[in-house]
Short mmCIF file of C-alpha atoms in Angstrom, two decimals:
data_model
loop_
_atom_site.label_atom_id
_atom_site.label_comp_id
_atom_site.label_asym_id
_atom_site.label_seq_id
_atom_site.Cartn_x
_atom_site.Cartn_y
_atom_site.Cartn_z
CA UNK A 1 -26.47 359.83 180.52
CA UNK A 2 -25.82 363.14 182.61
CA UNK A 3 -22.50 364.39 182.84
CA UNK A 4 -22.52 363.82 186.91
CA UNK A 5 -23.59 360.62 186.11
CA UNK A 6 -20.42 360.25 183.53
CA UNK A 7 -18.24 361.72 186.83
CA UNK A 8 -19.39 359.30 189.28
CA UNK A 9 -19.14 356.23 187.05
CA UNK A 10 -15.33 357.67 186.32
CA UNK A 11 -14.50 358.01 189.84
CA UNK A 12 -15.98 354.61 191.29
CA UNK A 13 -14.32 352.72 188.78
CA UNK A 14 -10.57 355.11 189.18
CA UNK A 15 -10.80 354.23 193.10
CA UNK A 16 -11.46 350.94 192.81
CA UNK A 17 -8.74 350.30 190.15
CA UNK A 18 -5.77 352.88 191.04
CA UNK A 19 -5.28 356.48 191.02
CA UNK A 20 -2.84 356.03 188.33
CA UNK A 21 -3.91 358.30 185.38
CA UNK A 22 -3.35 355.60 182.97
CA UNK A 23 -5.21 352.68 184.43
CA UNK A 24 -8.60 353.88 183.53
CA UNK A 25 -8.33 353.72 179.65
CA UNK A 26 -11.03 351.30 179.38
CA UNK A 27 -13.73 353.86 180.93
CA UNK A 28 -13.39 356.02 177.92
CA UNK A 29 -14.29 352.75 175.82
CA UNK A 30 -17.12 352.20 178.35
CA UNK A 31 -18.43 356.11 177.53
CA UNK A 32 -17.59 356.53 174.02
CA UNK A 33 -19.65 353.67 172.75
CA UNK A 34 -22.31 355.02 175.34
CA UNK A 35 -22.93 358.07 172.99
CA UNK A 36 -26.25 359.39 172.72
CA UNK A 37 -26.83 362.61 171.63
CA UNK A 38 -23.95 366.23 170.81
CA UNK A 39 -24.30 366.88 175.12
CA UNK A 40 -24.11 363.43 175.92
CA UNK A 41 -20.39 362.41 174.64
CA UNK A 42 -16.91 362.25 176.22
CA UNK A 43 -14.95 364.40 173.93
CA UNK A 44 -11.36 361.83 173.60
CA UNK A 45 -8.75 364.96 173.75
CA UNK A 46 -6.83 365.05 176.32
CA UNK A 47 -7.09 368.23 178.68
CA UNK A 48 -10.92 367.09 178.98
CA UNK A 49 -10.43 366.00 182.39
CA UNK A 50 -14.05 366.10 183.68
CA UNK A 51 -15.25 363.47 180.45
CA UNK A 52 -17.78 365.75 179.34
CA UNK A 53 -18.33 367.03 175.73
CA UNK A 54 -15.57 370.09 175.69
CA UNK A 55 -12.08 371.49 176.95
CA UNK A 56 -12.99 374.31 178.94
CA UNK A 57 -12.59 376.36 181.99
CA UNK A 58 -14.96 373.07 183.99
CA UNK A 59 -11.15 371.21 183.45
CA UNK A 60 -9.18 373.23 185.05
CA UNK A 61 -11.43 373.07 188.04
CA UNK A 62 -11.20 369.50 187.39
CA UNK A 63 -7.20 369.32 187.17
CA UNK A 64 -7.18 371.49 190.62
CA UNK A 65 -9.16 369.34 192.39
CA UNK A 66 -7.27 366.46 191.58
CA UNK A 67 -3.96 367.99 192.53
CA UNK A 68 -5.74 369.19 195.97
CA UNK A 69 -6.96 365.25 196.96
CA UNK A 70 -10.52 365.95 196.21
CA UNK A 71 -11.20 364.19 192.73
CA UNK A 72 -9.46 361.60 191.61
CA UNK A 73 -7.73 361.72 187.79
CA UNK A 74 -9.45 360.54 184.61
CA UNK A 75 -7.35 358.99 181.81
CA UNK A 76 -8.34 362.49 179.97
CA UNK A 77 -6.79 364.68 182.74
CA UNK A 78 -2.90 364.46 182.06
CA UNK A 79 -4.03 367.32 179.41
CA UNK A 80 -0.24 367.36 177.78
CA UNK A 81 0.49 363.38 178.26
CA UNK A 82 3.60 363.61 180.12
CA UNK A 83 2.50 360.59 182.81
CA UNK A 84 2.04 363.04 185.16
CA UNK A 85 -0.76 365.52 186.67
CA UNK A 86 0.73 369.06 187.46
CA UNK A 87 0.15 372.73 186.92
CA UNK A 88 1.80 371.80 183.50
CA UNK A 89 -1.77 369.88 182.12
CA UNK A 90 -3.56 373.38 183.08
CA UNK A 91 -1.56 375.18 181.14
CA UNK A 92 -2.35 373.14 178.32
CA UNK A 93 -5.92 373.08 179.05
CA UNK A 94 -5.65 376.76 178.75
CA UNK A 95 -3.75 376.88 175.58
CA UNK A 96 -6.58 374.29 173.90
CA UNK A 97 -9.50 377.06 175.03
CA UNK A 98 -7.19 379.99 173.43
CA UNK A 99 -6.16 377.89 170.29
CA UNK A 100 -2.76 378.56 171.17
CA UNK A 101 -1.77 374.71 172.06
CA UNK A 102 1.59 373.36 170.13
CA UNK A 103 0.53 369.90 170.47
CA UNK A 104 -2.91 368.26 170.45
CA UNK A 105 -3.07 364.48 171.77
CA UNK A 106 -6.16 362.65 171.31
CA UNK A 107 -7.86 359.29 171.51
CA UNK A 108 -8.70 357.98 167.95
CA UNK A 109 -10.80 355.09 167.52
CA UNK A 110 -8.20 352.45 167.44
CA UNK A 111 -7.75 353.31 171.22
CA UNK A 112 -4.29 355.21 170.72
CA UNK A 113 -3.11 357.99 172.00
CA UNK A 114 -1.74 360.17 169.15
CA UNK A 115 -0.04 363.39 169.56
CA UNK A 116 -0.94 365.68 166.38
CA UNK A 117 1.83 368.51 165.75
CA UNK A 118 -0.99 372.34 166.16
CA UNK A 119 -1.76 374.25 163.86
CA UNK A 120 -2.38 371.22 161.46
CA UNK A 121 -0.18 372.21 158.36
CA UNK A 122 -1.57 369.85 155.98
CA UNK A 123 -3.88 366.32 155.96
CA UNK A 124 -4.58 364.13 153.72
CA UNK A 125 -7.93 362.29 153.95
CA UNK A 126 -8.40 358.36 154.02
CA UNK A 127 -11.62 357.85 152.65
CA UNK A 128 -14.62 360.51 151.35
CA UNK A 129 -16.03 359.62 155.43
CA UNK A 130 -12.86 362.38 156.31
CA UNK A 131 -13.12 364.27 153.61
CA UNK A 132 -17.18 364.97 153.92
CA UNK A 133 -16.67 366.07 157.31
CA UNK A 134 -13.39 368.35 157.04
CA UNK A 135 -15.27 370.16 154.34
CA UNK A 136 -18.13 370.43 156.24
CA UNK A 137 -15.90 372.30 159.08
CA UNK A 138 -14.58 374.07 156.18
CA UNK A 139 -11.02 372.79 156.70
CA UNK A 140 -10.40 371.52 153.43
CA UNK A 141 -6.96 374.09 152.87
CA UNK A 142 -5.51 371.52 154.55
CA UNK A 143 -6.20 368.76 152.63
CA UNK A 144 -3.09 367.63 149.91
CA UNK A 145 -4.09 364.12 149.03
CA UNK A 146 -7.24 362.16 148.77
CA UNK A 147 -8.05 358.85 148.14
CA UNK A 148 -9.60 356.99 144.41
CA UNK A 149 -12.95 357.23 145.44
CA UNK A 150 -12.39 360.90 146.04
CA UNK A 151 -10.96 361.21 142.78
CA UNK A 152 -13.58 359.45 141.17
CA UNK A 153 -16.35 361.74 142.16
CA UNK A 154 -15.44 365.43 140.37
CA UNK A 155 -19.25 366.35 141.07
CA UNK A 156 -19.47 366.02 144.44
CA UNK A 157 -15.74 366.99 145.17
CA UNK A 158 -15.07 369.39 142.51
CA UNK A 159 -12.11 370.80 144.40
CA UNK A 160 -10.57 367.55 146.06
CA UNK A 161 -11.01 365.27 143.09
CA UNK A 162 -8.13 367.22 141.84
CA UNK A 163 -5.57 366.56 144.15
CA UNK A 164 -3.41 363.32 143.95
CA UNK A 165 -4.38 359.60 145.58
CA UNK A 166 -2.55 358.21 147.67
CA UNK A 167 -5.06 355.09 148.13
CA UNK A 168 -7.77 353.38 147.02
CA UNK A 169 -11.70 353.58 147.54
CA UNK A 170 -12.13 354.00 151.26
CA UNK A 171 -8.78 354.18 152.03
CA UNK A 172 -7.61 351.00 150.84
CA UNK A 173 -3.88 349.81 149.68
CA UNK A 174 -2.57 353.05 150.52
CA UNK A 175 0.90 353.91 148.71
CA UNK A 176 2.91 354.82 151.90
CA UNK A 177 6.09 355.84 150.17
CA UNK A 178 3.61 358.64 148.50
CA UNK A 179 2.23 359.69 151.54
CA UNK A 180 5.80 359.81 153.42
CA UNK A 181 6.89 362.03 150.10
CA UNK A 182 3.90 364.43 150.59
CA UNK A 183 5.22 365.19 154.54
CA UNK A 184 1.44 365.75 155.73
CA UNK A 185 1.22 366.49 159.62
CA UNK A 186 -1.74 363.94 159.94
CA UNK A 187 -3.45 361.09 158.17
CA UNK A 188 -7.04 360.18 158.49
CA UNK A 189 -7.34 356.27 158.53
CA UNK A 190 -10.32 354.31 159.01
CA UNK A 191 -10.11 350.87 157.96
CA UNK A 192 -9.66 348.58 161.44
CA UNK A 193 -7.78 346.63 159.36
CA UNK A 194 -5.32 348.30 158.35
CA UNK A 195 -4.67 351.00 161.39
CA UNK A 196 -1.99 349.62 162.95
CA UNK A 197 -0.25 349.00 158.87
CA UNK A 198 -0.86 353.16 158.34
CA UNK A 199 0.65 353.87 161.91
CA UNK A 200 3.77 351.21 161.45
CA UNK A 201 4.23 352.52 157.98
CA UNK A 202 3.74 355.93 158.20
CA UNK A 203 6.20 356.54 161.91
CA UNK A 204 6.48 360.27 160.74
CA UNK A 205 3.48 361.19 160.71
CA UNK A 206 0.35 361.20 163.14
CA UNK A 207 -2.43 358.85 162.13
CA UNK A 208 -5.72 359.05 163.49
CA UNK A 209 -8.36 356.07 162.83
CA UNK A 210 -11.88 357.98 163.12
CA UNK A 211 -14.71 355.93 162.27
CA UNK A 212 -16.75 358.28 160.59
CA UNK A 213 -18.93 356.00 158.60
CA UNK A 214 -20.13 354.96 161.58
CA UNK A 215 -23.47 356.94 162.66
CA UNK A 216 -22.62 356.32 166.67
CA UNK A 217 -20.48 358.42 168.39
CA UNK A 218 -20.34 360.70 164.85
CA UNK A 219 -20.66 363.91 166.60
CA UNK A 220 -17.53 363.47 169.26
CA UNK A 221 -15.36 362.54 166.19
CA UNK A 222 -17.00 365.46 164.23
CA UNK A 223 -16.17 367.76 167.35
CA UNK A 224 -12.69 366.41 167.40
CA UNK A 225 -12.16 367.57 163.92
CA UNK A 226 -13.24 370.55 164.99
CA UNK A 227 -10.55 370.66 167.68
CA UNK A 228 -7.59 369.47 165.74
CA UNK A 229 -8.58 372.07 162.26
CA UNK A 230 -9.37 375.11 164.86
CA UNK A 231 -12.68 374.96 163.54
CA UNK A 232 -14.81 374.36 166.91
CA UNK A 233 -16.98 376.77 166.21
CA UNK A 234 -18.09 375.33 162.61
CA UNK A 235 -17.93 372.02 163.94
CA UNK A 236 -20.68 372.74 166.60
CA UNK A 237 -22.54 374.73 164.29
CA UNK A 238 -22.60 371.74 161.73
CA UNK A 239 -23.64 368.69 165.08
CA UNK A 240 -26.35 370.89 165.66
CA UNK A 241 -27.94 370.88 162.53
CA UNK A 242 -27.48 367.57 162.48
CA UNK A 243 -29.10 366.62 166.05
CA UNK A 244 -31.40 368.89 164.89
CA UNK A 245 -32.67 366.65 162.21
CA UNK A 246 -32.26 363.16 163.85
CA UNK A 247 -34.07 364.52 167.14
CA UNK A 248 -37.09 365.36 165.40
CA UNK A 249 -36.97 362.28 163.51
CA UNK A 250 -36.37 360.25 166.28
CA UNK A 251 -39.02 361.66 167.99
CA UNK A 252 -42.17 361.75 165.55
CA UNK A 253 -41.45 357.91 165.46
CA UNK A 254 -40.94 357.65 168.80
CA UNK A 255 -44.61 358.71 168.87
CA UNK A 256 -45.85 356.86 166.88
CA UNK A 257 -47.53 353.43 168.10
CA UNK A 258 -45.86 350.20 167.20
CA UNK A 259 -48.12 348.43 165.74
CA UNK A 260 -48.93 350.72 162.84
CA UNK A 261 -45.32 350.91 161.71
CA UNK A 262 -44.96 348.93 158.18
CA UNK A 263 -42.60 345.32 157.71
CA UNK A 264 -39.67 346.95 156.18
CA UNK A 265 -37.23 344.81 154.18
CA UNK A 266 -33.48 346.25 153.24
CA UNK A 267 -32.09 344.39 150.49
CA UNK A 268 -28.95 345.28 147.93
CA UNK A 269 -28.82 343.56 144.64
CA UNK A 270 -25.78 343.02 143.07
CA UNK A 271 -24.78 342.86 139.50
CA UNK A 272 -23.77 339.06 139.63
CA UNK A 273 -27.51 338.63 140.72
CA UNK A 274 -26.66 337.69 144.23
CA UNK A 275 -29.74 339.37 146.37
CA UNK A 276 -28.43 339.93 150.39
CA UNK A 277 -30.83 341.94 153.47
CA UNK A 278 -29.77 343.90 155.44
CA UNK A 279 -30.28 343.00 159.17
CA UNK A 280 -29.56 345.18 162.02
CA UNK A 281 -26.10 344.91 162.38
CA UNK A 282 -25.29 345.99 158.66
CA UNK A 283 -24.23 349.25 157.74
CA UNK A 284 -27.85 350.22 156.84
CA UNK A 285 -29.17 348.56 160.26
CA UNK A 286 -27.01 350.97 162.24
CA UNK A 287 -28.48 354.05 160.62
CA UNK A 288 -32.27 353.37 161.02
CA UNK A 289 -31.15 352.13 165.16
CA UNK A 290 -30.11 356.10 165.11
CA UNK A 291 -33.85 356.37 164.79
CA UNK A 292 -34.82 353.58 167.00
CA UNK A 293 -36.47 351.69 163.51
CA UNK A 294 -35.71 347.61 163.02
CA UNK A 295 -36.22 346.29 160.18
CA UNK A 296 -37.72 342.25 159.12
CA UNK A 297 -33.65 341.38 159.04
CA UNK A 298 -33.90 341.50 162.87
CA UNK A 299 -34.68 338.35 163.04
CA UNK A 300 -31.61 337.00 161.32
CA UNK A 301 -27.71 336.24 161.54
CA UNK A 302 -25.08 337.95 160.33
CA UNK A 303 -24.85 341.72 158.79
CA UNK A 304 -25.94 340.65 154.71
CA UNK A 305 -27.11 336.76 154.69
CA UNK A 306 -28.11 335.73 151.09
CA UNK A 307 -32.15 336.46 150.79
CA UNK A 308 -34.50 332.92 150.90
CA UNK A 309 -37.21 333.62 149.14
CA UNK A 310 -39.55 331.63 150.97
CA UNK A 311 -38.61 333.54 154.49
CA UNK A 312 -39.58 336.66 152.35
CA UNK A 313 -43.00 334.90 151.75
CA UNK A 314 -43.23 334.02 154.64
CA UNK A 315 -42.49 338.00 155.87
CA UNK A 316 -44.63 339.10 153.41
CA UNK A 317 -42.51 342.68 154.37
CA UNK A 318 -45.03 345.69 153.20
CA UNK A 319 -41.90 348.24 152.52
CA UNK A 320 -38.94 347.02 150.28
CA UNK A 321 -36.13 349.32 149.97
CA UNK A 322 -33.18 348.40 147.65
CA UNK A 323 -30.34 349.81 149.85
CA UNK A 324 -28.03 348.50 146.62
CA UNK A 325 -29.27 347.82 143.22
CA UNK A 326 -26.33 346.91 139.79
CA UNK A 327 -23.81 349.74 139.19
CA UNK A 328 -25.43 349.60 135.62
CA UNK A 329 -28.08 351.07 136.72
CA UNK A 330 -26.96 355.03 136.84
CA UNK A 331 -27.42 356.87 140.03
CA UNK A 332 -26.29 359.70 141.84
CA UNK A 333 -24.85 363.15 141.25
CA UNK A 334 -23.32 362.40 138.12
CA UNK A 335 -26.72 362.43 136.11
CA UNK A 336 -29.94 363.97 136.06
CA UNK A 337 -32.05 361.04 134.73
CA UNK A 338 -34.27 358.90 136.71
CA UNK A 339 -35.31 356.32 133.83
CA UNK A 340 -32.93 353.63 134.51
CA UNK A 341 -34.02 353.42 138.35
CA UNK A 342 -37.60 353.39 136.84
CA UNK A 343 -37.03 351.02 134.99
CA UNK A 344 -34.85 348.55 136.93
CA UNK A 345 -37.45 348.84 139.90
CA UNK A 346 -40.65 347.15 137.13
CA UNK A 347 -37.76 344.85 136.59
CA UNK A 348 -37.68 344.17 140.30
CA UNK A 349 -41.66 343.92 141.18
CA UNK A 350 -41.70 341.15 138.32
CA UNK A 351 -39.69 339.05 139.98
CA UNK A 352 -41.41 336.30 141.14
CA UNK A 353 -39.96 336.09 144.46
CA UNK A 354 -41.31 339.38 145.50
CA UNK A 355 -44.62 340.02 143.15
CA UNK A 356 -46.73 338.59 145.71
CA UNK A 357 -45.50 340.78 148.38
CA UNK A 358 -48.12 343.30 149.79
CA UNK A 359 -44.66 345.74 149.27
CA UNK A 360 -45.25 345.14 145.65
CA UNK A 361 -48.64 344.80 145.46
CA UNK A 362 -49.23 348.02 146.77
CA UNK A 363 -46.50 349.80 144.96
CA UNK A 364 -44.44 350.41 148.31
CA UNK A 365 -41.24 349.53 146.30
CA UNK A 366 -38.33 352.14 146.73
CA UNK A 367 -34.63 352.47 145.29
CA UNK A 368 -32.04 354.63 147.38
CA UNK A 369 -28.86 355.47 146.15
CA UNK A 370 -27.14 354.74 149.14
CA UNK A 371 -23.61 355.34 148.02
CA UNK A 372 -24.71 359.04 148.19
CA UNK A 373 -26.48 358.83 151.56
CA UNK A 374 -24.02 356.31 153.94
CA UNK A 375 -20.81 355.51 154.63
CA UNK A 376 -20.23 359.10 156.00
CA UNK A 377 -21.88 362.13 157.38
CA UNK A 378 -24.51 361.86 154.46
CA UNK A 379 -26.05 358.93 155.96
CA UNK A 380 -28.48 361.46 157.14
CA UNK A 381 -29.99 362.22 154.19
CA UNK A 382 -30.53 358.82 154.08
CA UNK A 383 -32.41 358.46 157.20
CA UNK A 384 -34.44 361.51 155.97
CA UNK A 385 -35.05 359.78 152.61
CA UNK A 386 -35.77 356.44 154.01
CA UNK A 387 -38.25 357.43 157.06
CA UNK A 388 -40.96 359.55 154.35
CA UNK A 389 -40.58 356.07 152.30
CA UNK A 390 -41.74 354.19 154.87
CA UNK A 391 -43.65 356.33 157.08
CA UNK A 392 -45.45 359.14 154.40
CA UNK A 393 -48.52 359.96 156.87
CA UNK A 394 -45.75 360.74 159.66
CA UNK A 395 -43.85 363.04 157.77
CA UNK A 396 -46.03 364.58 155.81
CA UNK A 397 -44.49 368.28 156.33
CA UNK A 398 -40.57 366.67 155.84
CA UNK A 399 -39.01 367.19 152.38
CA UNK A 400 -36.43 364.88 152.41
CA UNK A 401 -34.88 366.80 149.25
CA UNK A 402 -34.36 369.99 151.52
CA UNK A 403 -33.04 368.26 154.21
CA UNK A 404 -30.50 367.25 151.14
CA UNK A 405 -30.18 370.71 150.11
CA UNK A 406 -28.94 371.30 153.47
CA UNK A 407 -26.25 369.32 153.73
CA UNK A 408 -24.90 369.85 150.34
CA UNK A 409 -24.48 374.11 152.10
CA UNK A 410 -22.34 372.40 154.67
CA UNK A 411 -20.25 370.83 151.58
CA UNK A 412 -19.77 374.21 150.03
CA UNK A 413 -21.68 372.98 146.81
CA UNK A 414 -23.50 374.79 144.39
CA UNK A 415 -25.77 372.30 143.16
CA UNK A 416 -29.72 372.32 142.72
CA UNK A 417 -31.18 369.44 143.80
CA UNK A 418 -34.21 370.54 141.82
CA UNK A 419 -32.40 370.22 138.53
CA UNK A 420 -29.91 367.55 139.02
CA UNK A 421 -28.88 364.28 140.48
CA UNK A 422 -30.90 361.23 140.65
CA UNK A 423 -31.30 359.63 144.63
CA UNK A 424 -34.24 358.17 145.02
CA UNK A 425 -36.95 356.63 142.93
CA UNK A 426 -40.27 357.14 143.19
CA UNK A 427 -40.02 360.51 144.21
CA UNK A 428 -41.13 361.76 147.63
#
């Protein structure tokens, strides 16, 4: 989607509706969940009057042209939120390019408006999602608080685990009187569920609901983060790495004919026994659609039904991955030891409701620690991880433990893939 095309959608639907600036909130909806590549976004601050991907110089052409007649407003283009377009929402716009700006409003995911005190003072970060990505954009003085999950992993957040929680895993049950004690000038949020608790609870301070589990639209809230930590230039740096990788991913499949891509089935096994696939619309689903890749769960309802072993029969899927296997099986950063996964995976091609697989027949069995490689800006490592599992002759020259290597730089970790952790099992 081209940015003019992004204009003319904007206008058409602003004339038809009213000039008001406010009327044309649901456009941004309509564009955001359009999002396609790091050039193909609209950036949700206000001051980005044109919709594109940045606040720049473009805007204040934009802004002028409205105030002459000649364009009509965006919801984007009242730059300092005031319910009014004037010479005022330029000099904001200007203020946002210098990093000079003494308040920041932007659109968060729960389609609010919030106005976030600049420069940031201090943040605390709802779930490791956040906290990934502001240490990627190396923004992480800021942070004062974390969340369980956070403090649960010293290995991988060696610096953060130490600070206090204010929540559990993911951000959930968060102690508000805590957070309220702690003054920070913004909290990241996530669950949809409980947005609009954080932002009745928490009236002092700005809460922003960013999404960033979810692999669509990851770069604008990336970029926005970029924005709010005046770290624009380290968050560009880190989206195009990131494009970087997915695009030639994307691409090599792309390629590829149809018909010699493998039956893949996505499952997660749970320590109670329960077995559940993953269909398209899971969690997992949305990270191999980044790559255009559907799996055998296509074809049924829901995000994780329970697995029928006769419909696997049936599928007779030549690929299993085990998105999920038991927690007692040991994975992860935390050891350097890939006997239990070894093990637990001859556990798994004995079963009798997948021995007769061609998967299993042919040894095309794979385990993924996926709590290392989703939920957050790391599901890239497990798109890298899972496309040489399923399609070795494509990506023959990828090493999907570099590609890992990489993104632990943008973490700021010293740790040597080659020596530790245990992700996935057999090795690539």
């Amino acid at each position: 989607m081209s940015s003019d095309f992004t204009y003319s959608v904007a206008r058409s639907l602003s004339m038809r509706i009213s000039r008001e600036i406010l009327t044309v909130f649901g456009l941004w909806i309509i564009l955001s969940s359009m999002v396609a590549s790091a050039a193909d976004f609209a950036l949700g601050i206000y001051g980005n009057a044109n919709m594109d991907d940045a606040v720049d110089d473009q805007d204040i052409a934009f802004v002028k042209d409205v105030l002459s007649g000649a364009k009509s407003a965006t919801n984007l283009t009242d730059a300092n939120y005031d319910g009014k377009i004037d010479e005022k929402d330029i000099d904001q716009i200007n203020q946002i390019i210098d990093g000079t700006e003494k308040k920041l409003v932007v659109q968060d995911d729960a389609g609010d408006a919030v106005a976030i005190d600049m420069p940031v003072a201090s943040a605390i970060t709802g779930d490791r999602s956040h906290a990934e990505a502001v240490r990627a954009i190396k923004a992480t003085d800021k942070i004062i608080a974390v969340t369980k999950g956070i403090k649960d992993q010293p290995v991988f957040f060696p610096e953060l685990s130490k600070l206090p929680s204010v929540a559990s895993e993911y951000g959930k049950d968060p102690d508000y009187e805590k957070i309220l004690q702690l003054k920070p000038s913004l909290y990241l949020t996530s669950p949809p569920a409980s947005v609009s608790e954080d932002k009745k609870n928490l009236p002092e301070v700005a809460v922003l609901s960013l999404r960033l589990y979810e692999p669509a639209g990851f770069e604008e809230r990336v970029l926005k983060l970029g924005y709010i930590f005046d770290k624009r230039k380290e968050a560009e740096k880190y989206i195009q790495w990131h494009d970087d990788v997915i695009d030639d991913i994307r691409d090599k499949i792309k390629k590829s004919p149809q018909q010699s891509l493998p039956k893949l089935l996505l499952i997660s096994i749970y320590d109670s026994g329960v077995i559940n696939v993953h269909t398209n619309r899971s969690g997992a689903g949305q990270i191999l659609a980044e790559i255009g890749v559907k799996t055998l769960g296509d074809t049924l309802m829901g995000t994780h039904p329970e697995l029928d072993p006769e419909w696997v029969l049936s599928q007779d899927p030549q690929v299993i991955l085990l998105f999920g296997f038991p927690e007692s099986v040991i994975r992860g950063y935390n050891i350097d030891d890939y006997s239990m996964m070894k093990a637990y995976r001859e556990e798994f091609m004995n079963d009798s409701r997948f021995r007769n697989t061609d998967a299993v027949k042919k040894g095309r069995v794979f385990l993924l620690d996926s709590k290392s490689m989703s939920y957050s800006g790391s599901y890239i490592i497990g798109i890298a991880y899972m496309t040489k599992m399923f399609y070795p002759e494509l990506f023959l020259d990828m090493n999907p433990q570099e590609i890992n290597q990489e993104y632990l730089r943008f973490q700021g970790l010293d740790y040597d893939l080659a020596k530790h952790g245990a992700f996935a099992y057999p090795s690539l």
